[in-house]
């Protein structure tokens, strides 16, 4: 078990997207879970540089009372890790096949390379955990440098509140390094272009694991945690309870 921040040697990316608006959300869910996910699972398994592939489906979203009763503003996130210095490295034909499938299930894709750091680790043989994902976007009037400083302060304070909390297992930070350029196929954000945007308001993603929802919900209901997560530095500071699905794990 570890208590000190430990930067990962693996490359990592986190992507978020919404269901398409051209059909009911239930159809996007069906296609993504029954068609897109298993197809992507096979494609990624064929690439030796891909270490892990996980999806996070948003089940509930944190609200201003410290509960999880807000209507979710996010749908799914994809988390990928690679061998150091590597990435998806898709050939043009495969990249286009993926883009052509996206109108069946997703839009508004925002793909970001991140710098992962393990902050606190209390995992010791557990096989089933409850996960929460925190998404942070900086405010327009906040510089990237100021947002990074505020992020470090927030993580330190969050770690101090988590340390010793019953049922807590793991806290990781993923600082956003950039954002991929996308374009429309049918709707915006359905094809990823092999370039980064000149800038992004995406700041970071935090991953938290607890033994059970009862422990996580109790932690986030605390007044000192609710106050910590009300920071005007960030235009969006959203906390989601997510369902994590593992498509590949070579660790």
Coordinates of C-alpha atoms in Angstrom, one line a residue:
X1 CA 0.0 0.0 0.0
X2 CA 1.2 3.5 -0.9
X3 CA 0.5 7.0 0.4
X4 CA 2.8 9.0 -1.8
X5 CA 2.1 10.4 -5.3
X6 CA 3.6 8.1 -7.9
X7 CA 3.6 9.3 -11.6
X8 CA 2.8 6.4 -13.9
X9 CA 5.3 5.3 -16.6
X10 CA 2.5 4.4 -19.0
X11 CA 0.9 6.8 -21.5
X12 CA -2.8 7.4 -20.9
X13 CA -5.8 9.1 -22.6
X14 CA -9.3 9.9 -21.3
X15 CA -12.2 10.6 -23.7
X16 CA -15.7 11.7 -23.0
X17 CA -18.7 11.8 -25.3
X18 CA -22.5 12.0 -25.4
X19 CA -25.1 9.8 -27.1
X20 CA -26.2 10.9 -30.6
X21 CA -29.2 13.3 -30.9
X22 CA -30.6 11.5 -34.0
X23 CA -32.1 8.6 -32.1
X24 CA -33.4 7.8 -28.6
X25 CA -30.6 7.5 -25.9
X26 CA -31.6 3.9 -25.4
X27 CA -30.6 3.0 -28.9
X28 CA -27.2 4.7 -28.5
X29 CA -26.8 2.6 -25.3
X30 CA -27.8 -0.6 -27.0
X31 CA -25.4 -0.1 -30.0
X32 CA -22.5 1.1 -27.8
X33 CA -22.7 -1.8 -25.3
X34 CA -23.6 -4.6 -27.7
X35 CA -21.8 -3.6 -30.9
X36 CA -19.2 -0.8 -30.5
X37 CA -17.6 -2.0 -27.2
X38 CA -17.0 -5.6 -28.2
X39 CA -15.7 -4.5 -31.6
X40 CA -13.3 -2.0 -30.0
X41 CA -12.3 -4.6 -27.5
X42 CA -11.1 -6.9 -30.3
X43 CA -9.3 -4.1 -32.2
X44 CA -7.5 -3.0 -29.1
X45 CA -6.5 -6.5 -28.1
X46 CA -4.6 -6.8 -31.5
X47 CA -2.4 -3.8 -30.6
X48 CA 0.4 -4.9 -28.3
X49 CA 1.1 -1.3 -27.1
X50 CA -2.4 -1.0 -25.5
X51 CA -2.2 -2.0 -21.9
X52 CA -5.7 -1.3 -20.6
X53 CA -9.1 -0.4 -21.9
X54 CA -11.9 0.7 -19.6
X55 CA -15.3 2.4 -20.1
X56 CA -17.0 4.5 -17.4
X57 CA -20.8 4.8 -17.8
X58 CA -22.3 7.6 -15.7
X59 CA -25.0 6.4 -13.3
X60 CA -25.5 9.4 -11.0
X61 CA -24.2 13.0 -10.7
X62 CA -23.3 15.0 -7.6
X63 CA -25.5 17.9 -6.7
X64 CA -25.2 21.0 -4.6
X65 CA -26.7 19.3 -1.5
X66 CA -23.9 16.7 -1.4
X67 CA -26.1 13.9 -2.8
X68 CA -26.2 12.3 -6.2
X69 CA -29.6 13.4 -7.4
X70 CA -28.7 15.7 -10.3
X71 CA -29.6 14.7 -13.9
X72 CA -26.3 13.5 -15.4
X73 CA -24.7 15.9 -17.9
X74 CA -22.2 13.3 -19.1
X75 CA -22.7 9.8 -20.5
X76 CA -19.5 7.8 -21.0
X77 CA -15.8 8.1 -20.6
X78 CA -13.1 5.8 -22.2
X79 CA -9.8 5.3 -20.4
X80 CA -6.9 3.8 -22.3
X81 CA -3.3 3.2 -21.2
X82 CA -0.3 2.4 -23.5
X83 CA 3.3 1.5 -23.3
X84 CA 5.4 4.6 -22.6
X85 CA 5.5 6.9 -25.5
X86 CA 3.0 5.0 -27.5
X87 CA -0.7 5.6 -28.5
X88 CA -3.5 4.1 -30.5
X89 CA -1.5 4.3 -33.8
X90 CA -4.4 3.5 -36.0
X91 CA -4.0 3.0 -39.7
X92 CA -6.2 5.4 -41.8
X93 CA -8.6 2.6 -42.8
X94 CA -9.3 1.5 -39.2
X95 CA -9.6 5.1 -38.0
X96 CA -12.2 5.7 -40.7
X97 CA -14.2 2.5 -39.8
X98 CA -14.3 3.7 -36.2
X99 CA -15.5 7.2 -37.3
X100 CA -18.2 5.7 -39.5
X101 CA -19.6 3.7 -36.6
X102 CA -19.7 6.7 -34.2
X103 CA -23.0 8.1 -35.8
X104 CA -24.7 5.0 -34.5
X105 CA -24.0 5.8 -30.9
X106 CA -21.9 8.9 -30.0
X107 CA -21.1 12.5 -30.6
X108 CA -19.3 15.5 -29.0
X109 CA -16.2 13.4 -28.5
X110 CA -13.4 15.1 -26.5
X111 CA -10.2 13.0 -26.4
X112 CA -7.4 14.1 -24.2
X113 CA -3.9 12.7 -23.4
X114 CA -3.4 12.9 -19.7
X115 CA -0.5 12.7 -17.2
X116 CA -1.6 10.0 -14.6
X117 CA -0.5 10.1 -11.0
X118 CA -1.4 7.7 -8.2
X119 CA -2.0 9.9 -5.1
X120 CA -3.2 7.4 -2.5
X121 CA -3.4 3.6 -2.8
X122 CA -5.2 1.5 -0.2
X123 CA -6.1 -1.4 -2.5
X124 CA -5.0 -4.7 -0.9
X125 CA -6.7 -7.6 -2.6
X126 CA -10.1 -6.2 -3.2
X127 CA -11.8 -7.4 -6.4
X128 CA -14.9 -5.3 -6.5
X129 CA -14.9 -1.5 -5.9
X130 CA -17.3 1.5 -6.4
X131 CA -15.9 4.2 -8.6
X132 CA -16.4 8.0 -8.7
X133 CA -14.9 10.2 -11.5
X134 CA -14.3 13.9 -11.0
X135 CA -14.2 16.1 -14.2
X136 CA -12.6 19.6 -14.0
X137 CA -12.7 22.3 -16.7
X138 CA -11.0 25.6 -16.0
X139 CA -13.0 28.8 -16.2
X140 CA -12.4 31.1 -19.2
X141 CA -10.8 33.8 -17.0
X142 CA -8.4 31.3 -15.4
X143 CA -5.1 30.7 -17.0
X144 CA -3.9 27.1 -17.4
X145 CA -1.0 27.8 -14.9
X146 CA -3.4 29.1 -12.3
X147 CA -5.7 26.1 -12.8
X148 CA -2.8 23.7 -12.4
X149 CA -1.9 25.4 -9.1
X150 CA -5.5 25.3 -7.8
X151 CA -5.7 21.7 -8.9
X152 CA -2.7 20.7 -6.8
X153 CA -4.1 22.5 -3.8
X154 CA -7.5 20.7 -4.3
X155 CA -5.8 17.3 -4.6
X156 CA -3.8 17.8 -1.5
X157 CA -6.8 18.8 0.5
X158 CA -8.9 16.0 -1.0
X159 CA -6.2 13.5 -0.1
X160 CA -6.0 14.7 3.5
X161 CA -9.8 14.2 3.8
X162 CA -9.6 10.8 2.2
X163 CA -6.7 9.5 4.3
X164 CA -8.2 7.3 7.0
X165 CA -11.7 7.5 5.6
X166 CA -13.5 4.1 6.1
X167 CA -14.0 2.2 2.9
X168 CA -11.6 4.4 0.8
X169 CA -9.2 2.6 -1.5
X170 CA -7.6 4.7 -4.2
X171 CA -7.2 8.3 -5.5
X172 CA -5.6 9.1 -8.9
X173 CA -5.1 12.3 -10.7
X174 CA -5.0 12.7 -14.5
X175 CA -3.8 16.1 -15.6
X176 CA -5.0 17.0 -19.1
X177 CA -2.1 17.7 -21.5
X178 CA -4.1 18.6 -24.6
X179 CA -7.2 17.9 -26.6
X180 CA -7.5 16.2 -30.0
X181 CA -9.1 18.0 -32.9
X182 CA -12.4 16.5 -34.1
X183 CA -14.8 17.0 -37.0
X184 CA -18.3 15.9 -37.9
X185 CA -19.4 12.8 -39.6
X186 CA -23.1 13.3 -39.1
X187 CA -22.9 15.3 -35.9
X188 CA -20.0 17.2 -34.4
X189 CA -17.2 15.4 -32.7
X190 CA -17.5 12.0 -34.4
X191 CA -14.1 11.8 -36.2
X192 CA -10.8 12.4 -34.4
X193 CA -8.2 14.2 -36.5
X194 CA -4.5 13.4 -35.9
X195 CA -3.7 16.8 -34.4
X196 CA -4.1 18.6 -31.1
X197 CA -6.1 21.8 -30.6
X198 CA -4.0 24.9 -29.8
X199 CA -5.6 25.0 -26.3
X200 CA -8.2 23.4 -24.2
X201 CA -10.3 24.2 -21.1
X202 CA -10.1 20.6 -20.0
X203 CA -8.0 20.5 -16.8
X204 CA -8.1 17.1 -15.1
X205 CA -9.9 14.0 -14.2
X206 CA -9.7 12.4 -10.7
X207 CA -10.5 8.7 -10.1
X208 CA -11.7 7.6 -6.7
X209 CA -12.5 4.1 -5.5
X210 CA -14.3 2.9 -2.4
X211 CA -15.3 -0.5 -1.1
X212 CA -19.0 0.3 -1.6
X213 CA -21.3 3.1 -2.6
X214 CA -22.3 3.6 1.0
X215 CA -18.7 4.7 1.9
X216 CA -18.4 6.9 -1.2
X217 CA -21.7 8.6 -0.8
X218 CA -21.1 9.2 2.9
X219 CA -17.7 10.8 2.1
X220 CA -19.1 13.2 -0.6
X221 CA -22.0 14.2 1.7
X222 CA -19.6 15.7 4.2
X223 CA -19.7 19.5 4.5
X224 CA -15.9 19.9 4.2
X225 CA -15.9 17.9 1.0
X226 CA -18.9 19.7 -0.5
X227 CA -17.1 23.0 0.3
X228 CA -13.9 21.8 -1.3
X229 CA -15.7 21.0 -4.5
X230 CA -17.2 24.4 -4.9
X231 CA -14.2 26.2 -6.5
X232 CA -14.8 29.1 -8.9
X233 CA -11.4 28.3 -10.6
X234 CA -13.3 25.6 -12.5
X235 CA -16.2 26.3 -14.9
X236 CA -17.1 22.7 -14.4
X237 CA -16.4 20.6 -11.4
X238 CA -18.6 17.5 -11.8
X239 CA -18.5 14.3 -9.7
X240 CA -20.0 11.2 -11.2
X241 CA -20.7 7.8 -9.8
X242 CA -19.8 5.5 -12.7
X243 CA -20.1 1.9 -13.7
X244 CA -16.6 0.7 -14.9
X245 CA -16.3 -2.0 -17.5
X246 CA -13.0 -3.6 -18.3
X247 CA -12.4 -4.4 -22.0
X248 CA -8.7 -5.2 -21.7
X249 CA -6.1 -5.3 -18.9
X250 CA -2.5 -6.5 -19.5
X251 CA -1.0 -5.1 -16.3

